[in-house]
Short mmCIF file of C-alpha atoms in Angstrom, two decimals:
data_model
loop_
_atom_site.label_atom_id
_atom_site.label_comp_id
_atom_site.label_asym_id
_atom_site.label_seq_id
_atom_site.Cartn_x
_atom_site.Cartn_y
_atom_site.Cartn_z
CA MET A 1 -24.01 26.45 -32.99
CA LEU A 2 -26.63 25.67 -35.43
CA ARG A 3 -28.81 22.52 -35.48
CA ASP A 4 -28.59 20.52 -38.64
CA THR A 5 -31.67 20.86 -40.83
CA GLY A 6 -30.12 20.14 -44.23
CA GLN A 7 -28.47 23.60 -44.74
CA ASN A 8 -26.06 24.32 -47.58
CA VAL A 9 -22.34 24.44 -46.67
CA ALA A 10 -21.55 27.46 -48.85
CA GLU A 11 -24.51 29.37 -47.43
CA LEU A 12 -23.55 28.70 -43.89
CA ILE A 13 -19.82 29.34 -44.12
CA HIS A 14 -20.45 32.78 -45.73
CA HIS A 15 -23.10 33.83 -43.22
CA PRO A 16 -21.78 33.12 -39.72
CA GLU A 17 -24.44 35.52 -38.26
CA GLN A 18 -27.00 32.68 -38.53
CA PHE A 19 -25.24 30.80 -35.68
CA ASP A 20 -26.23 31.00 -32.07
CA CYS A 21 -23.06 31.94 -30.13
CA THR A 22 -24.83 32.78 -26.85
CA THR A 23 -26.57 29.62 -25.79
CA THR A 24 -24.42 27.21 -23.76
CA GLN A 25 -23.76 24.25 -25.90
CA TYR A 26 -24.89 21.51 -23.66
CA LYS A 27 -28.40 23.07 -23.28
CA LEU A 28 -28.95 22.39 -27.04
CA GLY A 29 -29.27 18.70 -26.36
CA ARG A 30 -28.01 15.76 -28.43
CA GLY A 31 -28.17 15.64 -32.22
CA SER A 32 -26.33 16.76 -35.34
CA TYR A 33 -25.04 20.31 -35.50
CA TRP A 34 -23.04 22.91 -37.50
CA ALA A 35 -20.27 24.70 -35.68
CA ILE A 36 -18.27 27.58 -37.00
CA THR A 37 -15.16 29.40 -35.78
CA ARG A 38 -14.50 33.12 -35.59
CA ASP A 39 -12.48 34.66 -38.39
CA ILE A 40 -8.97 33.15 -38.55
CA GLY A 41 -7.21 35.59 -40.78
CA GLN A 42 -3.92 33.59 -41.11
CA ALA A 43 -2.43 31.75 -43.99
CA SER A 44 -1.13 28.20 -43.53
CA THR A 45 2.23 28.08 -45.47
CA ALA A 46 4.80 25.31 -46.15
CA SER A 47 7.21 27.04 -43.83
CA ASN A 48 4.72 27.71 -41.19
CA PRO A 49 1.71 25.25 -41.39
CA LEU A 50 -1.26 25.90 -39.16
CA VAL A 51 -3.67 23.42 -37.40
CA LEU A 52 -6.91 23.73 -35.56
CA ARG A 53 -6.90 22.13 -32.14
CA PHE A 54 -10.07 21.17 -30.34
CA ALA A 55 -11.37 18.85 -27.58
CA SER A 56 -12.29 15.28 -28.15
CA LEU A 57 -15.89 14.70 -27.45
CA TRP A 58 -18.47 11.97 -27.94
CA GLN A 59 -19.76 12.32 -31.51
CA GLY A 60 -20.09 10.48 -34.80
CA SER A 61 -18.56 11.48 -38.07
CA LEU A 62 -17.12 15.03 -38.51
CA ALA A 63 -17.10 16.93 -41.83
CA PHE A 64 -14.56 19.81 -41.98
CA HIS A 65 -14.95 22.74 -44.40
CA LEU A 66 -12.56 25.68 -44.65
CA LEU A 67 -13.17 28.95 -46.36
CA TYR A 68 -10.16 30.88 -47.90
CA ALA A 69 -9.94 34.59 -48.58
CA ASP A 70 -10.01 33.86 -52.32
CA GLY A 71 -13.56 32.28 -51.92
CA SER A 72 -12.41 28.75 -52.26
CA ILE A 73 -13.64 26.00 -49.84
CA ARG A 74 -11.71 22.84 -48.99
CA SER A 75 -13.46 19.95 -47.25
CA SER A 76 -12.68 16.57 -45.64
CA VAL A 77 -14.85 14.01 -43.82
CA THR A 78 -13.78 11.51 -41.04
CA ASP A 79 -14.74 7.88 -41.39
CA ARG A 80 -16.38 5.43 -38.98
CA ARG A 81 -13.53 6.03 -36.53
CA GLY A 82 -14.54 9.60 -35.99
CA ILE A 83 -11.62 11.93 -35.12
CA THR A 84 -9.29 9.03 -34.14
CA PRO A 85 -6.78 9.91 -36.92
CA LEU A 86 -6.76 13.44 -35.67
CA ILE A 87 -6.07 12.68 -32.03
CA GLN A 88 -2.89 14.01 -30.39
CA LEU A 89 -1.47 13.36 -26.95
CA GLY A 90 -3.61 14.98 -24.33
CA ALA A 91 -6.69 13.72 -26.27
CA ILE A 92 -6.80 16.84 -28.34
CA ALA A 93 -7.92 16.61 -31.86
CA GLU A 94 -5.83 18.43 -34.51
CA GLN A 95 -7.29 19.45 -37.87
CA PRO A 96 -4.54 20.48 -40.25
CA ILE A 97 -5.28 23.73 -42.23
CA PRO A 98 -4.36 22.93 -45.91
CA VAL A 99 -1.49 25.02 -47.27
CA ALA A 100 -2.75 27.76 -49.55
CA GLN A 101 -1.60 31.23 -50.81
CA ALA A 102 -4.67 32.80 -49.48
CA PRO A 103 -5.39 33.23 -45.73
CA ALA A 104 -7.95 31.01 -44.13
CA VAL A 105 -11.11 32.90 -43.21
CA ARG A 106 -13.13 30.51 -41.10
CA ALA A 107 -13.80 26.82 -40.43
CA LEU A 108 -17.14 25.09 -40.42
CA TRP A 109 -17.80 21.66 -38.91
CA HIS A 110 -20.69 19.33 -39.45
CA VAL A 111 -20.90 17.23 -36.27
CA GLU A 112 -23.12 14.20 -36.56
CA ASP A 113 -24.68 12.39 -33.56
CA ALA A 114 -23.21 14.59 -30.86
CA ALA A 115 -23.96 13.38 -27.36
CA ASN A 116 -23.48 16.90 -26.15
CA ALA A 117 -22.83 15.77 -22.51
CA ARG A 118 -20.18 18.44 -22.26
CA GLY A 119 -20.54 20.35 -25.51
CA ILE A 120 -20.44 19.97 -29.30
CA MET A 121 -17.27 21.73 -30.28
CA MET A 122 -14.98 22.99 -27.53
CA GLY A 123 -11.57 24.60 -26.96
CA VAL A 124 -10.88 25.51 -30.65
CA LEU A 125 -7.58 27.01 -31.02
CA VAL A 126 -5.31 27.96 -33.96
CA SER A 127 -1.78 26.70 -33.50
CA THR A 128 1.44 26.26 -35.54
CA ALA A 129 2.77 22.76 -36.34
CA HIS A 130 5.79 23.71 -34.09
CA GLU A 131 3.51 24.45 -31.13
CA SER A 132 1.68 21.24 -31.74
CA ALA A 133 4.90 19.25 -31.78
CA THR A 134 6.00 21.04 -28.58
CA ALA A 135 2.67 20.25 -26.91
CA ASN A 136 3.04 16.50 -27.87
CA MET A 137 6.53 16.36 -26.50
CA ALA A 138 5.53 17.93 -23.17
CA MET A 139 2.54 15.59 -22.82
CA ALA A 140 4.67 12.52 -23.84
CA ALA A 141 7.07 13.37 -21.04
CA LEU A 142 4.26 13.73 -18.56
CA TYR A 143 2.57 10.44 -19.48
CA ALA A 144 5.88 8.46 -19.87
CA GLY A 145 6.96 9.70 -16.41
CA PHE A 146 3.64 8.80 -14.92
CA GLY A 147 3.60 5.32 -16.60
CA GLY A 148 7.14 4.50 -15.60
CA MET A 149 6.62 5.67 -12.00
CA CYS A 150 3.42 3.46 -11.90
CA LEU A 151 5.14 0.48 -13.28
CA ALA A 152 7.95 0.67 -10.85
CA LEU A 153 5.58 1.15 -7.88
CA ILE A 154 3.42 -1.76 -9.08
CA VAL A 155 6.50 -4.10 -9.23
CA TYR A 156 7.79 -2.88 -5.85
CA ASN A 157 4.41 -3.10 -4.01
CA PHE A 158 3.55 -6.45 -5.54
CA ALA A 159 6.90 -7.83 -4.45
CA LEU A 160 6.16 -6.53 -0.98
CA TRP A 161 2.62 -8.10 -1.03
CA CYS A 162 4.08 -11.48 -1.96
CA ALA A 163 6.34 -11.21 1.03
CA MET A 164 4.03 -9.52 3.60
CA ARG A 165 0.47 -10.22 2.29
CA HIS A 166 -1.08 -6.90 3.49
CA ARG A 167 -4.31 -6.11 1.55
CA PHE A 168 -3.61 -2.41 1.14
CA GLN A 169 -0.53 -3.25 -0.96
CA LEU A 170 -2.57 -5.37 -3.42
CA HIS A 171 -5.26 -2.67 -3.63
CA TYR A 172 -2.59 -0.09 -4.20
CA CYS A 173 -1.27 -2.13 -7.17
CA ALA A 174 -4.76 -2.51 -8.54
CA LEU A 175 -5.21 1.33 -8.29
CA LEU A 176 -1.98 1.92 -10.11
CA ALA A 177 -2.73 -0.60 -12.85
CA ALA A 178 -6.28 0.96 -13.46
CA MET A 179 -4.68 4.44 -13.61
CA MET A 180 -2.04 3.26 -16.14
CA ALA A 181 -4.86 1.90 -18.36
CA TYR A 182 -6.91 5.05 -17.92
CA THR A 183 -3.83 7.13 -18.81
CA LEU A 184 -3.28 5.07 -21.96
CA SER A 185 -6.84 5.65 -23.11
CA SER A 186 -7.32 9.21 -21.97
CA SER A 187 -4.00 10.54 -23.19
CA GLY A 188 -4.73 9.64 -26.76
CA ALA A 189 -1.88 7.24 -26.97
CA LEU A 190 -4.41 4.42 -27.42
CA ALA A 191 -5.45 6.05 -30.66
CA TRP A 192 -1.82 5.93 -31.84
CA LEU A 193 -1.30 2.34 -30.73
CA ALA A 194 -4.63 1.19 -32.18
CA PRO A 195 -5.46 3.52 -35.03
CA GLU A 196 -8.55 1.50 -36.05
CA ILE A 197 -10.33 2.05 -32.86
CA ALA A 198 -13.28 4.44 -32.99
CA ASN A 199 -12.86 7.60 -30.88
CA ASN A 200 -16.13 6.91 -29.03
CA ASP A 201 -14.86 3.49 -28.10
CA ARG A 202 -11.80 5.12 -26.66
CA LEU A 203 -13.97 7.39 -24.61
CA ARG A 204 -15.95 4.44 -23.34
CA LEU A 205 -12.71 2.80 -22.20
CA ASN A 206 -11.92 6.05 -20.33
CA TYR A 207 -15.11 5.73 -18.26
CA LEU A 208 -14.41 2.01 -17.58
CA PHE A 209 -10.83 2.29 -16.48
CA LEU A 210 -11.53 5.41 -14.39
CA GLY A 211 -14.42 3.48 -12.77
CA LEU A 212 -12.13 0.58 -11.94
CA ALA A 213 -9.59 3.04 -10.50
CA GLY A 214 -12.37 4.61 -8.35
CA GLY A 215 -13.19 1.23 -6.91
CA ALA A 216 -9.55 0.55 -6.19
CA VAL A 217 -9.31 3.93 -4.41
CA ALA A 218 -12.24 3.06 -2.17
CA MET A 219 -10.75 -0.34 -1.28
CA PHE A 220 -7.24 1.08 -0.72
CA THR A 221 -8.75 3.73 1.59
CA ARG A 222 -10.58 0.98 3.46
CA SER A 223 -7.62 -1.25 3.91
CA PHE A 224 -4.93 1.42 4.50
CA PHE A 225 -6.04 2.68 7.88
CA GLU A 226 -6.02 0.56 10.96
CA GLU A 227 -8.85 -1.80 11.42
CA ARG A 228 -10.12 0.22 14.38
CA VAL A 229 -10.57 3.40 12.32
CA LEU A 230 -13.64 2.68 10.17
CA SER A 231 -16.80 2.06 12.06
CA PRO A 232 -19.06 -0.79 10.79
CA TRP A 233 -21.52 1.52 8.97
CA LEU A 234 -18.70 3.43 7.20
CA ASP A 235 -17.08 0.19 6.25
CA ARG A 236 -20.26 -0.95 4.68
CA ILE A 237 -20.74 2.20 2.77
CA THR A 238 -17.17 2.14 1.57
CA ARG A 239 -17.65 -1.33 0.26
CA ALA A 240 -20.79 -0.27 -1.47
CA ILE A 241 -19.10 2.66 -3.16
CA ALA A 242 -16.17 0.46 -4.16
CA ALA A 243 -18.68 -1.67 -6.09
CA MET A 244 -20.78 1.06 -7.48
CA VAL A 245 -18.01 3.16 -9.16
CA PRO A 246 -16.84 0.31 -11.33
CA VAL A 247 -20.37 -0.72 -12.09
CA ALA A 248 -21.11 2.79 -13.24
CA GLY A 249 -18.11 2.68 -15.52
CA ILE A 250 -19.24 -0.60 -17.00
CA ILE A 251 -22.73 0.90 -17.51
CA VAL A 252 -21.32 3.83 -19.48
CA PHE A 253 -19.08 1.48 -21.49
CA LEU A 254 -22.10 -0.68 -22.38
CA PHE A 255 -24.88 1.89 -22.79
CA GLY A 256 -23.22 5.15 -23.46
CA ALA A 257 -24.03 5.05 -27.16
CA ILE A 258 -27.74 4.85 -26.26
CA ASN A 259 -27.96 7.89 -23.90
CA LEU A 260 -24.59 9.19 -22.82
CA ARG A 261 -26.02 12.24 -21.00
CA LEU A 262 -28.08 10.02 -18.56
CA VAL A 263 -25.33 7.42 -17.85
CA ASP A 264 -22.66 10.20 -17.53
CA PHE A 265 -24.83 11.88 -14.90
CA LEU A 266 -25.23 8.59 -13.00
CA TYR A 267 -21.52 8.00 -13.31
CA THR A 268 -20.83 11.63 -11.93
CA CYS A 269 -23.14 10.86 -8.97
CA THR A 270 -21.09 7.70 -8.06
CA ILE A 271 -17.88 9.78 -8.19
CA MET A 272 -19.52 12.25 -5.86
CA GLY A 273 -20.24 9.37 -3.52
CA LEU A 274 -16.65 8.33 -3.66
CA ILE A 275 -15.56 11.75 -2.66
CA ALA A 276 -18.30 11.99 0.01
CA ILE A 277 -16.94 9.15 2.02
CA VAL A 278 -13.63 10.85 2.39
CA VAL A 279 -14.97 13.31 4.93
CA PRO A 280 -16.22 10.80 7.51
CA THR A 281 -13.20 8.59 6.91
CA LEU A 282 -10.82 11.47 7.72
CA TRP A 283 -13.08 12.46 10.65
CA GLN A 284 -12.95 8.94 12.22
CA ALA A 285 -9.23 8.61 11.49
CA TRP A 286 -8.72 11.84 13.40
CA THR A 287 -10.99 10.99 16.33
CA ARG A 288 -9.49 7.48 16.59
CA ARG A 289 -5.93 8.73 16.43
CA SER A 290 -4.81 7.00 13.32
CA HIS A 291 -0.97 7.19 12.73
CA PHE A 292 -1.40 7.59 8.98
CA LEU A 293 -4.05 10.43 8.75
CA TRP A 294 -1.55 13.18 7.91
CA LEU A 295 0.14 11.26 5.13
CA PHE A 296 -3.22 10.07 3.68
CA SER A 297 -4.46 13.70 3.77
CA ILE A 298 -1.43 15.04 1.92
CA ALA A 299 -1.42 12.25 -0.65
CA TRP A 300 -5.16 12.65 -1.58
CA SER A 301 -5.57 16.37 -1.27
CA ALA A 302 -4.78 17.22 -4.80
CA PRO A 303 -6.74 14.24 -6.29
CA ILE A 304 -9.76 15.13 -4.26
CA ALA A 305 -9.68 18.81 -5.07
CA LEU A 306 -9.30 18.26 -8.74
CA ALA A 307 -11.92 15.60 -8.71
CA VAL A 308 -14.29 18.11 -7.29
CA LEU A 309 -13.49 20.57 -9.99
CA ARG A 310 -14.15 17.90 -12.70
CA ILE A 311 -17.46 17.11 -11.07
CA LEU A 312 -18.39 20.85 -11.20
CA ALA A 313 -17.37 20.80 -14.84
CA ASN A 314 -19.44 17.67 -15.56
CA LEU A 315 -22.35 19.39 -13.93
CA HIS A 316 -21.71 22.51 -16.08
CA MET A 317 -20.95 24.77 -13.09
CA ILE A 318 -17.59 25.67 -14.43
CA GLY A 319 -16.27 25.77 -18.00
CA TRP A 320 -14.21 23.26 -19.91
CA ASN A 321 -10.38 23.59 -19.57
CA PHE A 322 -7.66 21.44 -21.15
CA TRP A 323 -5.59 21.17 -18.13
CA LEU A 324 -8.63 20.36 -16.02
CA ASP A 325 -9.53 17.69 -18.47
CA ASN A 326 -6.05 16.18 -18.04
CA SER A 327 -5.88 16.85 -14.31
CA THR A 328 -6.43 13.30 -13.29
CA VAL A 329 -3.01 12.23 -14.55
CA VAL A 330 -1.31 15.13 -12.87
CA SER A 331 -3.14 14.66 -9.52
CA MET A 332 -2.53 10.92 -9.63
CA MET A 333 1.18 11.43 -10.22
CA PHE A 334 1.27 13.51 -6.99
CA GLU A 335 -0.81 10.94 -5.29
CA ALA A 336 1.35 7.91 -6.37
CA LEU A 337 4.55 9.70 -5.08
CA THR A 338 3.10 10.58 -1.63
CA SER A 339 1.05 7.31 -1.38
CA ALA A 340 4.36 5.42 -1.87
CA LEU A 341 5.62 7.24 1.22
CA ALA A 342 2.49 6.47 3.15
CA VAL A 343 2.70 2.76 2.19
CA ALA A 344 6.28 2.77 3.30
CA TYR A 345 5.30 4.53 6.54
CA ARG A 346 2.48 2.06 7.07
CA ILE A 347 4.86 -0.84 6.58
CA LYS A 348 7.21 0.66 9.11
CA PHE A 349 4.43 0.59 11.74
CA LEU A 350 3.49 -2.92 10.78
CA ARG A 351 7.13 -4.04 11.21
CA GLU A 352 7.28 -2.33 14.59
CA GLU A 353 4.01 -4.05 15.66
CA ARG A 354 5.35 -7.39 14.43
CA ASP A 355 8.68 -6.91 16.24
CA GLU A 356 6.82 -5.91 19.39
CA ALA A 357 4.61 -8.93 19.13
CA ILE A 358 7.63 -11.18 18.63
CA THR A 359 9.36 -9.57 21.57
CA ARG A 360 6.34 -10.12 23.75
CA GLU A 361 6.10 -13.76 22.68
CA VAL A 362 9.83 -14.32 23.35
CA LEU A 363 9.43 -12.77 26.77
CA THR A 364 6.36 -14.72 27.54
CA ARG A 365 8.15 -17.98 26.52
CA ARG A 366 11.22 -16.97 28.56
CA LEU A 367 9.15 -16.27 31.59
CA ALA A 368 7.44 -19.66 31.16
CA ASP A 369 10.76 -21.46 30.73
CA THR A 370 13.02 -19.72 33.24
CA ASP A 371 13.21 -19.49 36.98
CA PRO A 372 12.33 -15.83 37.85
CA LEU A 373 14.88 -15.54 40.64
CA THR A 374 17.98 -16.90 38.96
CA GLY A 375 17.20 -16.73 35.16
CA LEU A 376 18.17 -20.43 34.83
CA LEU A 377 15.86 -22.92 33.25
CA ASN A 378 13.08 -24.06 35.47
CA ARG A 379 12.40 -27.82 36.04
CA ARG A 380 9.79 -28.18 33.29
CA ALA A 381 11.88 -26.42 30.63
CA PHE A 382 15.01 -28.28 31.65
CA LEU A 383 13.35 -31.68 31.24
CA ASP A 384 11.72 -30.58 27.89
CA GLN A 385 15.22 -29.84 26.57
CA ALA A 386 17.08 -32.62 28.40
CA ILE A 387 15.10 -35.68 27.50
CA GLY A 388 15.90 -36.98 24.03
CA ARG A 389 19.41 -35.70 23.77
CA SER A 390 21.59 -38.05 21.88
CA GLY A 391 24.67 -39.83 23.20
CA PRO A 392 25.71 -40.39 26.77
CA GLN A 393 25.08 -37.43 29.18
CA GLN A 394 26.60 -36.24 32.42
CA LEU A 395 24.20 -34.97 35.10
CA LEU A 396 25.37 -32.98 38.14
CA ILE A 397 23.03 -32.22 40.95
CA ALA A 398 24.35 -29.36 43.17
CA ASP A 399 22.82 -28.44 46.55
CA LEU A 400 23.89 -25.58 48.73
CA ASP A 401 25.10 -26.65 52.18
CA HIS A 402 23.17 -25.49 55.25
CA PHE A 403 21.15 -23.05 53.21
CA LYS A 404 18.64 -22.64 56.00
CA ARG A 405 21.43 -21.11 58.14
CA VAL A 406 22.23 -18.65 55.21
CA ASN A 407 18.60 -17.44 55.21
CA GLU A 408 18.72 -17.15 59.05
CA THR A 409 21.93 -15.17 58.86
CA LEU A 410 21.22 -12.90 55.87
CA GLY A 411 17.45 -12.96 55.69
CA HIS A 412 15.48 -14.17 52.65
CA ASP A 413 16.68 -11.20 50.47
CA GLY A 414 20.31 -12.14 51.22
CA GLY A 415 19.46 -15.78 50.55
CA ASP A 416 18.01 -14.83 47.24
CA GLU A 417 21.20 -12.98 46.38
CA VAL A 418 23.31 -16.02 47.21
CA LEU A 419 21.17 -18.13 44.90
CA ARG A 420 21.62 -15.53 42.14
CA ASN A 421 25.33 -15.49 42.68
CA PHE A 422 25.52 -19.35 42.63
CA ALA A 423 23.57 -19.38 39.39
CA ARG A 424 25.90 -16.83 37.71
CA MET A 425 28.91 -18.88 38.81
CA LEU A 426 27.40 -22.08 37.30
CA ARG A 427 26.88 -20.52 34.03
CA SER A 428 30.42 -19.29 33.84
CA VAL A 429 32.03 -22.68 34.49
CA VAL A 430 29.93 -24.90 32.16
CA PRO A 431 30.21 -25.42 28.34
CA ALA A 432 27.97 -23.37 26.16
CA THR A 433 26.07 -26.47 25.09
CA ALA A 434 25.27 -27.45 28.78
CA LEU A 435 21.85 -27.03 30.33
CA VAL A 436 21.72 -25.31 33.72
CA ALA A 437 18.62 -25.28 35.82
CA ARG A 438 17.16 -24.59 39.24
CA LEU A 439 15.18 -27.64 40.14
CA GLY A 440 13.78 -26.09 43.27
CA GLY A 441 14.82 -24.43 46.52
CA GLU A 442 18.66 -24.54 46.62
CA GLU A 443 18.95 -27.54 44.22
CA PHE A 444 20.51 -26.96 40.80
CA ALA A 445 21.15 -29.30 37.82
CA ILE A 446 23.79 -29.28 35.15
CA LEU A 447 23.51 -31.51 32.13
CA THR A 448 26.19 -31.75 29.53
CA ASN A 449 27.43 -34.29 26.93
CA ALA A 450 29.70 -36.91 28.50
CA GLY A 451 32.27 -36.14 25.84
CA GLU A 452 32.91 -32.61 27.32
CA PRO A 453 32.24 -33.30 31.09
CA VAL A 454 32.11 -30.63 33.86
CA GLU A 455 34.65 -31.34 36.58
CA PRO A 456 32.58 -31.08 39.89
CA ASN A 457 35.70 -30.11 41.93
CA SER A 458 36.30 -27.02 39.77
CA VAL A 459 32.72 -25.95 40.50
CA LEU A 460 33.27 -26.43 44.21
CA THR A 461 36.56 -24.53 43.99
CA LYS A 462 34.94 -21.72 42.17
CA LEU A 463 32.14 -21.46 44.73
CA ARG A 464 34.63 -21.32 47.68
CA SER A 465 36.19 -18.16 46.12
CA ALA A 466 33.00 -16.53 45.09
CA ARG A 467 32.16 -13.29 46.79
CA MET A 468 28.85 -13.57 48.71
CA PRO A 469 26.82 -11.00 50.56
CA PHE A 470 28.75 -9.85 53.80
CA ASP A 471 31.59 -12.09 52.68
CA LEU A 472 29.69 -15.18 53.86
CA LYS A 473 31.31 -18.48 52.91
CA VAL A 474 29.00 -20.71 51.02
CA THR A 475 29.69 -24.26 50.11
CA ALA A 476 27.71 -27.02 48.14
CA SER A 477 27.62 -30.70 47.67
CA ILE A 478 27.51 -32.32 44.18
CA GLY A 479 26.27 -35.61 43.07
CA VAL A 480 27.25 -36.98 39.55
CA SER A 481 25.76 -39.60 37.37
CA SER A 482 26.31 -40.46 33.62
CA GLY A 483 24.28 -42.38 31.14
CA PRO A 484 21.82 -42.17 28.18
CA LEU A 485 18.83 -39.65 28.35
CA THR A 486 16.48 -40.67 25.55
CA SER A 487 13.32 -41.15 27.60
CA ASP A 488 11.55 -40.42 30.86
CA VAL A 489 12.86 -43.80 32.17
CA ASP A 490 16.42 -42.76 31.47
CA TRP A 491 15.95 -39.46 33.28
CA LYS A 492 14.64 -41.18 36.37
CA LEU A 493 17.65 -43.59 36.45
CA LEU A 494 20.02 -40.75 35.83
CA TYR A 495 18.53 -38.51 38.45
CA ARG A 496 18.30 -41.36 41.06
CA GLY A 497 21.97 -42.03 40.54
CA ALA A 498 23.00 -38.36 40.86
CA ASP A 499 20.73 -37.92 43.95
CA SER A 500 22.17 -40.92 45.56
CA ALA A 501 25.71 -39.65 44.96
CA LEU A 502 24.62 -36.20 46.38
CA PHE A 503 23.30 -37.89 49.51
CA GLU A 504 26.71 -39.69 49.79
CA ALA A 505 28.49 -36.33 49.50
CA LYS A 506 26.30 -34.82 52.16
CA SER A 507 26.86 -37.76 54.52
CA ALA A 508 30.57 -37.51 53.99
CA GLY A 509 30.75 -34.05 55.46
CA ARG A 510 29.37 -31.74 52.65
CA ASP A 511 31.48 -29.32 50.41
CA ARG A 512 32.46 -32.25 48.21
CA ALA A 513 31.41 -34.32 45.11
CA ARG A 514 30.63 -37.90 44.53
CA GLU A 515 29.83 -39.77 41.50
CA THR A 516 27.67 -42.92 41.06
CA GLY A 517 29.94 -46.02 41.03
CA ARG A 518 33.09 -44.44 42.36
CA ARG A 519 34.15 -41.87 44.94
CA ALA A 520 35.30 -38.44 43.73
CA ALA A 521 38.11 -36.50 45.42
CA ALA A 522 36.97 -34.10 48.09
#
């Protein structure tokens, strides 16, 4: 490298010994510079055209000069767009070497207004046009695969969010959308889609979209784990980082042209903060027994490792590398695939938690509505469901005969078994639409539509033949009443009639049925 002080092109290109090839480029500071290649020694022909490939960096216009073995020099200068017309997929600039009979000796660039945050001219490589086309095809497959996968995952997870409304699904969609935008700008495809854009503006968008993706990462991490995992202080820090990273990207976007080195350093510090919160998050997820720690660790291992390497490169602790410069897309492709599994696994647990909650609620309601001994409706639940039924209803009140003697003979456990057997028998002889309840003690109620009445004598016959503990013979008396049941008043009238008929059946000798208004056969 050589700082620009108004030197002559011909003088510089013929005397490469004037250039400083030992000082690390970023140490030279911002400004305008001359950069020269080593000797090329190859001819660019019509059958085998050559190109010079180099990294896309923040700089103004670029003047290109090429010395041939016959002493001729060919030159070209970029316009206000910078190297945008030279950008290939992978954000690699490609300078064609004009076809000539004489071999190319060396190339000289005049770089104006280099920010020099990473370097001035990096990764210069002589390639054939065929190698360039092959590289573009490979990168196109990589970016297209990543873009298609992200789009599919966004549609899928957004649809799930619309149905389930879990925050981590929306945060994951935001992350994928930001990564797609970053991929569009960082891949160089944006320069193809919008050829009028200045290359520095494309780089500014890189910072902006990556900052938005970083914020989405923090929010996704925060919402992905169970609420019990993140402590209040870590939750506050995560929220702060989630805001700081996008703000840092906006600052670079707005003020990068003023002092890129400074805002780039601040941006790198916020990315370091984003990575720093991963350690306590994983620790708390481990100590608090998160179900999703292992999947999260697998999904984010590659992105975190490559982010650390990029930070080291930004801090000039390791050198520039093309694949490291494009590692974000590769790592995020791995992350997107594994995170999709993590999201599915998270939804599985949420579904199980929901099903368990529903089961508990159903059981709670059932316990509140049923008699714990017989499993029939209790009095409260029976009245809730009975009052308000449309049309005339038939009410049967059944009472076991001499149940006190049953308890004295079999004991209370035996008496309970008799009640359970009687309840099972009642359920077996009534229509599916009928309500069967234990009103209390040994008194039971059956309510059914008058259009499909229960024959009380068939109930008594079934009871006489039912097998009871120790083959004890158990009988019952039944009172029947019919009428409307639209209100509490109707219930009282209907119950009073059935109870009166039951008393009549008991008085007539038990083991028989009676109905209000007429006598039933014994």
